Amino acid sequence: MIKQHFSIQSITESLASHPEYDGHEEVVFCEDSETGLQALIAIHSTTLGPSLGGSRRWKYSDRNEAVTDVLRLSKGMSYKHAIAGTRMGGGKAVMIANPDAEKTPALMRAFGRFVDSLEGRYITAEDVGTSVQDMLSVREETENVSGLPIEHGGSGDPSPMTAYGTYCGILASLAWNQGLDQQEACNSEVVKDRVIAVQGLGHVGMDLCQQLFAAGAKLIVADVNAARVEEACHQFKAIALPPDEIATAEADLFAPCALGGILNTVSIPNLGAAIVAGAANNQLMDDEDGARLHQQGVLYAPDFVINAGGIINIANEKPTYDADKARTQTQEIANTLWQIFQRSREINRPTSVVADELARQKLLVVTP
Ligand code: NAD
């Protein structure tokens, strides 16, 4: 039963003139005075299936900033799902973190009731600021939650699959730049003795390094966390660089696996590699940076294409997690990137633009 201190309000109509509004199907705001929860869920599109996207908890300066973020992120999820072929739609939730509303199991359960009120049109998962543990609290209130631990019937941490998809995308990018045929897009031989600069040695970056090292790559790494750098140097014979030197390091490929906005007017002219292919979200500071890379002759693997392994994994969680299917679908990232590179060359447009167009086309087609 929805309690009195709990309110849900549709704000979709009020957003019609918002610069980030893109025909989103539904945007709802939820408040729970008992736990201090303030959250937004945006469903961008359910054309291809129920919307699936993580729940981010962040210190937004105000509600408007949170609205902008949830509109942008949910649209990004639609594009990511469309290209990855998960048959899921795009949605996202954001929670406005504030010091008076600690992230407690009660707050997460209130969020779970909010998710449940959308009756399956939005399925949540963990994201920045939320954890697998939080999703177990959400699960107490709704079926519509993914990314649970394997022992709880879920698919576990999505990062290894994200790393695997990024690895496949790196192989395809190297093969493309070497002028090889598409059947070589997944051949690990292409990475042997290649120098790969990896920025960020977290859940995804470290796993990626392990796969690259096993295939014979030479690694240059950077992280703000010295212990992780030490571990990569020890385990993968990597060479360490200070964080502000990794993007300019001379390498065959630069793999950003830390922060967004790494590709910008300052970094692009100084990039040390002819290929950028990594897992980080929102690598382009703005859309024009995709064009800057293209003009400079840098091959860019669009982030939402190459880092889709994690959501492919989560999309394979129900009714019963199928790891083999998730892995096979994740391998397809290599072929998808190949198509994008080909189209980019044919029409002489940035790969980022081609990827956006491909996603929009898929969103227009309702698969039976
Ligand atoms: P993480 O937090 O585990 O790792 C990020 C790493 O980057 C940390 O080790 C951190 O110390 C390091 N870092 C932070 N600032 C840095 C800097 N200035 N220079 C170098 N290193 C820095 O995160 P993650 O789960 O590994 O995700 C990495 C990126 O991939 C993020 O952008 C994330 O949004 C994106 N992504 C992750 C997944 C996933 O399944 N985990 C899926 C899709 C996209």
XYZ file of C-alpha atoms and ligand atoms in Angstrom:
412
model
C 0.000 0.000 0.000
C 1.356 3.456 -0.943
C 1.729 5.464 2.256
C 0.801 9.127 2.762
C 4.350 10.413 3.046
C 5.042 8.943 -0.376
C 4.086 10.872 -3.527
C 4.561 10.202 -7.221
C 3.959 12.895 -9.790
C 4.159 12.725 -13.583
C 6.096 15.730 -14.899
C 6.234 14.664 -18.570
C 4.029 17.458 -19.886
C 5.977 20.182 -18.102
C 9.153 19.103 -19.940
C 7.956 19.594 -23.532
C 10.240 22.603 -24.083
C 13.198 21.258 -22.085
C 16.335 21.218 -24.308
C 17.036 17.558 -23.408
C 13.440 16.397 -23.917
C 13.348 13.976 -26.844
C 9.774 12.710 -26.885
C 10.371 10.796 -23.644
C 7.353 8.604 -22.954
C 7.157 9.349 -19.261
C 9.050 11.205 -16.571
C 7.997 10.853 -12.946
C 9.163 12.489 -9.743
C 8.928 10.701 -6.432
C 9.277 11.997 -2.913
C 9.181 10.099 0.346
C 9.310 12.371 3.382
C 9.960 9.472 5.752
C 13.271 8.393 4.168
C 14.112 11.666 2.392
C 14.025 9.977 -1.021
C 13.798 12.359 -3.967
C 14.093 10.570 -7.273
C 13.221 10.829 -10.939
C 12.596 8.044 -13.411
C 12.613 8.820 -17.124
C 11.332 6.312 -19.653
C 12.671 7.443 -22.993
C 11.350 4.646 -25.183
C 9.676 1.275 -24.777
C 9.432 0.746 -28.551
C 11.840 -2.194 -28.420
C 10.850 -3.520 -24.976
C 10.497 -2.484 -21.325
C 12.978 0.223 -20.426
C 16.086 -0.930 -18.566
C 18.710 1.331 -17.037
C 20.556 1.863 -13.800
C 19.682 4.081 -10.867
C 22.237 6.793 -10.254
C 22.622 8.504 -6.883
C 24.396 11.815 -7.179
C 24.751 15.143 -5.385
C 22.782 17.264 -7.857
C 22.783 20.973 -7.064
C 19.025 21.126 -7.627
C 16.119 19.243 -9.142
C 16.626 20.856 -12.579
C 20.119 19.450 -12.836
C 18.746 15.999 -11.968
C 16.004 16.365 -14.612
C 18.581 17.248 -17.277
C 20.699 14.254 -16.324
C 17.851 11.737 -16.284
C 16.553 12.933 -19.677
C 20.012 12.661 -21.255
C 20.907 9.335 -19.639
C 17.598 7.630 -20.472
C 17.888 8.628 -24.135
C 21.450 7.250 -24.112
C 20.105 3.953 -22.771
C 17.586 3.726 -25.641
C 20.430 4.148 -28.121
C 22.638 1.648 -26.317
C 19.910 -1.021 -26.183
C 18.847 -0.379 -29.782
C 22.362 -0.880 -31.130
C 23.126 -3.832 -28.858
C 19.922 -5.604 -29.931
C 18.815 -6.431 -26.383
C 15.103 -5.926 -27.167
C 14.900 -3.583 -24.213
C 14.000 0.085 -24.126
C 15.772 3.058 -22.605
C 15.129 4.335 -19.118
C 17.085 5.643 -16.183
C 16.544 6.725 -12.604
C 18.377 9.364 -10.613
C 18.254 9.950 -6.877
C 19.093 13.360 -5.495
C 21.610 12.614 -2.765
C 21.541 14.965 0.199
C 23.138 14.817 3.648
C 19.720 14.560 5.337
C 18.832 11.408 3.414
C 21.499 8.783 3.946
C 21.383 5.805 1.592
C 19.679 3.340 3.920
C 17.895 0.078 3.101
C 14.640 1.941 3.911
C 15.435 4.620 1.313
C 16.239 1.977 -1.270
C 13.000 0.160 -0.465
C 11.103 3.436 -0.965
C 12.847 3.706 -4.318
C 11.755 0.116 -5.028
C 8.106 1.107 -4.456
C 8.603 3.960 -6.883
C 9.990 1.551 -9.512
C 7.107 -0.838 -8.841
C 4.528 1.899 -9.471
C 5.601 1.907 -13.143
C 4.317 -1.663 -13.449
C 7.241 -3.105 -15.385
C 7.718 -0.303 -17.913
C 10.983 0.531 -16.133
C 13.459 -2.057 -14.791
C 16.226 -0.750 -12.603
C 19.797 -1.882 -11.868
C 22.838 -0.499 -10.061
C 24.781 2.482 -11.380
C 27.100 5.186 -10.056
C 26.253 5.672 -6.364
C 24.214 2.490 -5.966
C 25.372 -1.080 -5.391
C 24.311 -4.667 -5.844
C 23.470 -4.632 -2.117
C 21.110 -1.670 -2.673
C 19.373 -3.628 -5.421
C 18.628 -6.389 -2.929
C 16.722 -3.786 -0.858
C 14.903 -2.637 -4.010
C 14.062 -6.284 -4.708
C 12.055 -6.424 -1.466
C 9.516 -4.073 -3.062
C 9.549 -4.923 -6.752
C 10.277 -7.656 -9.277
C 11.501 -5.015 -11.701
C 15.149 -4.962 -10.728
C 18.197 -6.524 -12.426
C 21.899 -6.841 -11.752
C 21.383 -8.906 -8.604
C 24.104 -11.247 -7.308
C 24.256 -14.654 -9.012
C 23.387 -16.389 -5.693
C 20.155 -14.341 -5.678
C 19.214 -15.426 -9.189
C 20.819 -12.466 -10.939
C 23.666 -11.993 -13.408
C 26.167 -10.538 -10.916
C 28.647 -7.763 -11.574
C 28.279 -6.598 -15.216
C 31.858 -5.244 -15.373
C 33.579 -8.423 -16.655
C 31.167 -8.538 -19.610
C 31.683 -4.818 -20.224
C 35.424 -5.499 -20.273
C 34.970 -8.431 -22.640
C 32.878 -6.339 -25.056
C 35.472 -3.579 -24.914
C 38.192 -6.123 -25.659
C 36.205 -7.375 -28.699
C 35.752 -3.764 -29.832
C 39.474 -3.106 -29.480
C 40.252 -6.123 -31.692
C 37.823 -4.858 -34.340
C 39.250 -1.322 -34.199
C 42.835 -2.554 -34.584
C 41.843 -4.904 -37.423
C 40.012 -2.066 -39.201
C 42.960 0.293 -38.959
C 45.282 -2.433 -40.204
C 43.100 -2.779 -43.325
C 42.152 -6.383 -42.532
C 38.955 -8.198 -43.561
C 35.912 -8.293 -41.329
C 36.517 -11.964 -40.457
C 39.616 -10.735 -38.627
C 37.478 -8.418 -36.468
C 37.572 -10.874 -33.565
C 41.050 -12.283 -34.117
C 43.149 -11.808 -30.995
C 46.328 -11.963 -33.121
C 45.775 -8.315 -34.111
C 46.561 -7.147 -30.600
C 49.823 -9.079 -30.231
C 52.722 -6.678 -29.589
C 50.420 -3.645 -29.965
C 50.830 -0.873 -27.434
C 47.575 -0.118 -25.620
C 47.233 2.825 -23.215
C 44.568 2.132 -20.587
C 43.200 4.975 -18.471
C 41.478 3.747 -15.301
C 42.109 0.395 -13.622
C 38.768 -0.122 -11.900
C 36.243 -2.910 -12.349
C 36.386 -2.707 -16.137
C 39.905 -1.392 -16.806
C 41.743 -4.043 -14.771
C 39.783 -6.888 -16.343
C 40.420 -5.421 -19.783
C 44.161 -5.239 -19.080
C 44.116 -8.896 -18.111
C 42.515 -9.881 -21.450
C 44.830 -7.638 -23.482
C 47.904 -8.941 -21.673
C 46.818 -12.549 -22.243
C 46.574 -11.784 -25.977
C 50.112 -10.380 -26.071
C 49.511 -6.622 -25.911
C 52.031 -4.235 -24.354
C 50.286 -2.089 -21.770
C 50.732 1.471 -20.584
C 48.446 2.296 -17.653
C 47.345 5.171 -15.449
C 45.065 5.505 -12.459
C 44.761 7.987 -9.603
C 44.848 4.970 -7.299
C 48.524 4.006 -6.889
C 47.764 0.488 -5.585
C 45.867 -0.374 -8.766
C 48.717 0.900 -10.913
C 51.147 -1.208 -8.939
C 48.948 -4.267 -9.369
C 48.726 -3.781 -13.163
C 52.491 -3.277 -13.436
C 53.098 -6.413 -11.420
C 50.477 -8.673 -13.044
C 50.585 -7.467 -16.645
C 54.125 -6.054 -16.973
C 52.501 -2.690 -17.646
C 54.389 0.596 -17.776
C 52.883 3.256 -15.501
C 52.318 6.865 -16.475
C 50.927 9.793 -14.462
C 47.157 10.184 -15.040
C 47.575 13.422 -17.004
C 49.988 11.811 -19.489
C 48.067 8.709 -20.544
C 45.980 10.319 -23.310
C 49.084 11.706 -24.993
C 51.169 8.535 -24.601
C 52.464 7.169 -27.873
C 50.444 4.007 -28.413
C 48.502 2.076 -31.054
C 45.249 2.536 -29.160
C 43.999 4.619 -26.231
C 41.346 2.939 -24.064
C 39.602 5.413 -21.709
C 38.123 3.387 -18.840
C 37.770 6.045 -16.155
C 35.967 9.327 -16.673
C 33.609 10.984 -19.107
C 34.587 14.074 -21.123
C 38.128 12.822 -21.736
C 37.877 13.636 -25.470
C 37.731 17.410 -25.766
C 39.271 20.427 -27.495
C 42.354 20.193 -25.296
C 43.011 16.425 -25.403
C 42.094 15.629 -29.026
C 44.903 17.570 -30.767
C 47.413 15.918 -28.421
C 46.232 12.307 -28.523
C 49.111 9.851 -28.766
C 47.156 7.074 -30.499
C 45.310 6.833 -33.827
C 42.485 4.838 -32.245
C 40.295 5.568 -29.215
C 38.339 2.545 -27.993
C 37.472 2.210 -24.316
C 34.679 1.553 -21.851
C 34.131 4.943 -20.222
C 30.696 6.501 -20.660
C 30.261 9.895 -22.339
C 33.840 10.152 -23.566
C 33.093 13.073 -25.893
C 32.910 16.354 -24.002
C 30.390 17.501 -26.619
C 29.035 16.294 -29.948
C 31.522 18.404 -31.909
C 34.367 16.372 -30.439
C 33.246 13.398 -32.549
C 33.766 15.577 -35.626
C 37.140 16.753 -34.313
C 38.339 13.153 -33.995
C 37.098 12.367 -37.490
C 38.826 15.412 -39.006
C 42.034 14.442 -37.265
C 41.853 10.914 -38.716
C 41.426 9.262 -35.311
C 39.281 6.119 -35.367
C 36.778 6.443 -32.518
C 34.743 3.448 -31.311
C 31.561 5.162 -30.022
C 31.371 4.587 -26.258
C 27.771 3.425 -26.039
C 28.467 0.774 -28.687
C 31.720 -0.646 -27.323
C 30.714 -0.592 -23.632
C 27.349 -2.367 -24.053
C 28.560 -5.745 -22.702
C 27.275 -4.941 -19.219
C 23.723 -4.174 -20.292
C 23.745 -7.153 -22.640
C 24.629 -9.253 -19.598
C 21.838 -7.714 -17.501
C 19.335 -8.089 -20.340
C 20.069 -11.827 -20.310
C 19.242 -12.126 -16.611
C 15.562 -12.997 -16.968
C 13.886 -15.434 -16.742
C 17.115 -17.366 -16.001
C 20.580 -15.901 -16.474
C 22.242 -17.250 -19.606
C 25.953 -16.367 -19.473
C 26.839 -18.090 -22.770
C 24.153 -16.213 -24.663
C 25.294 -12.948 -23.091
C 28.881 -13.617 -24.156
C 27.909 -14.519 -27.730
C 25.797 -11.360 -28.013
C 28.620 -9.298 -26.539
C 31.024 -10.565 -29.224
C 28.705 -8.990 -31.784
C 29.979 -5.588 -30.638
C 32.960 -6.197 -32.951
C 30.714 -6.597 -36.019
C 28.524 -3.643 -35.070
C 31.578 -1.421 -34.804
C 32.802 -2.716 -38.141
C 29.531 -1.628 -39.791
C 29.843 1.787 -38.156
C 33.439 2.215 -39.349
C 32.439 1.167 -42.859
C 29.506 3.570 -43.012
C 31.620 6.381 -41.579
C 34.144 5.885 -44.364
C 31.435 5.639 -47.065
C 29.709 8.863 -46.117
C 32.727 10.622 -44.603
C 30.934 11.373 -41.337
C 32.151 10.865 -37.756
C 31.610 7.413 -36.257
C 29.740 9.075 -33.370
C 27.199 10.525 -35.803
C 26.856 7.210 -37.658
C 26.241 5.356 -34.375
C 23.541 7.850 -33.308
C 21.828 7.525 -36.692
C 21.951 3.733 -36.567
C 20.361 3.757 -33.112
C 17.617 6.155 -34.220
C 16.828 3.958 -37.228
C 16.502 0.904 -35.007
C 14.217 2.786 -32.646
C 11.857 3.489 -35.516
C 11.537 -0.207 -36.353
C 9.371 -2.232 -34.015
C 10.707 -5.776 -33.885
C 7.989 -8.413 -33.490
P 35.426 2.055 -11.398
O 34.959 3.159 -10.521
O 35.517 0.679 -10.859
O 36.857 2.409 -12.014
C 37.231 3.665 -12.447
C 38.732 3.781 -12.236
O 39.174 5.012 -12.807
C 39.145 3.785 -10.771
O 40.194 2.863 -10.564
C 39.591 5.224 -10.539
O 40.606 5.329 -9.547
C 40.108 5.584 -11.912
N 40.194 7.017 -12.172
C 39.400 8.010 -11.734
N 39.849 9.197 -12.168
C 40.937 8.944 -12.926
C 41.829 9.739 -13.661
N 41.727 11.073 -13.710
N 42.841 9.148 -14.327
C 43.004 7.809 -14.276
N 42.184 6.993 -13.584
C 41.173 7.555 -12.921
O 34.465 2.113 -12.668
P 34.203 0.962 -13.729
O 32.987 0.216 -13.346
O 35.482 0.251 -14.014
O 33.788 1.834 -15.011
C 34.771 2.543 -15.753
C 34.099 3.382 -16.825
O 33.324 2.527 -17.673
C 33.088 4.416 -16.274
O 33.099 5.538 -17.127
C 31.770 3.712 -16.395
O 30.690 4.628 -16.490
C 31.964 2.954 -17.682
N 31.099 1.774 -17.803
C 31.179 0.798 -16.875
C 30.348 -0.331 -17.005
C 30.435 -1.458 -16.016
O 29.874 -2.533 -16.301
N 31.111 -1.297 -14.884
C 29.460 -0.429 -18.088
C 29.432 0.595 -19.046
C 30.257 1.695 -18.878
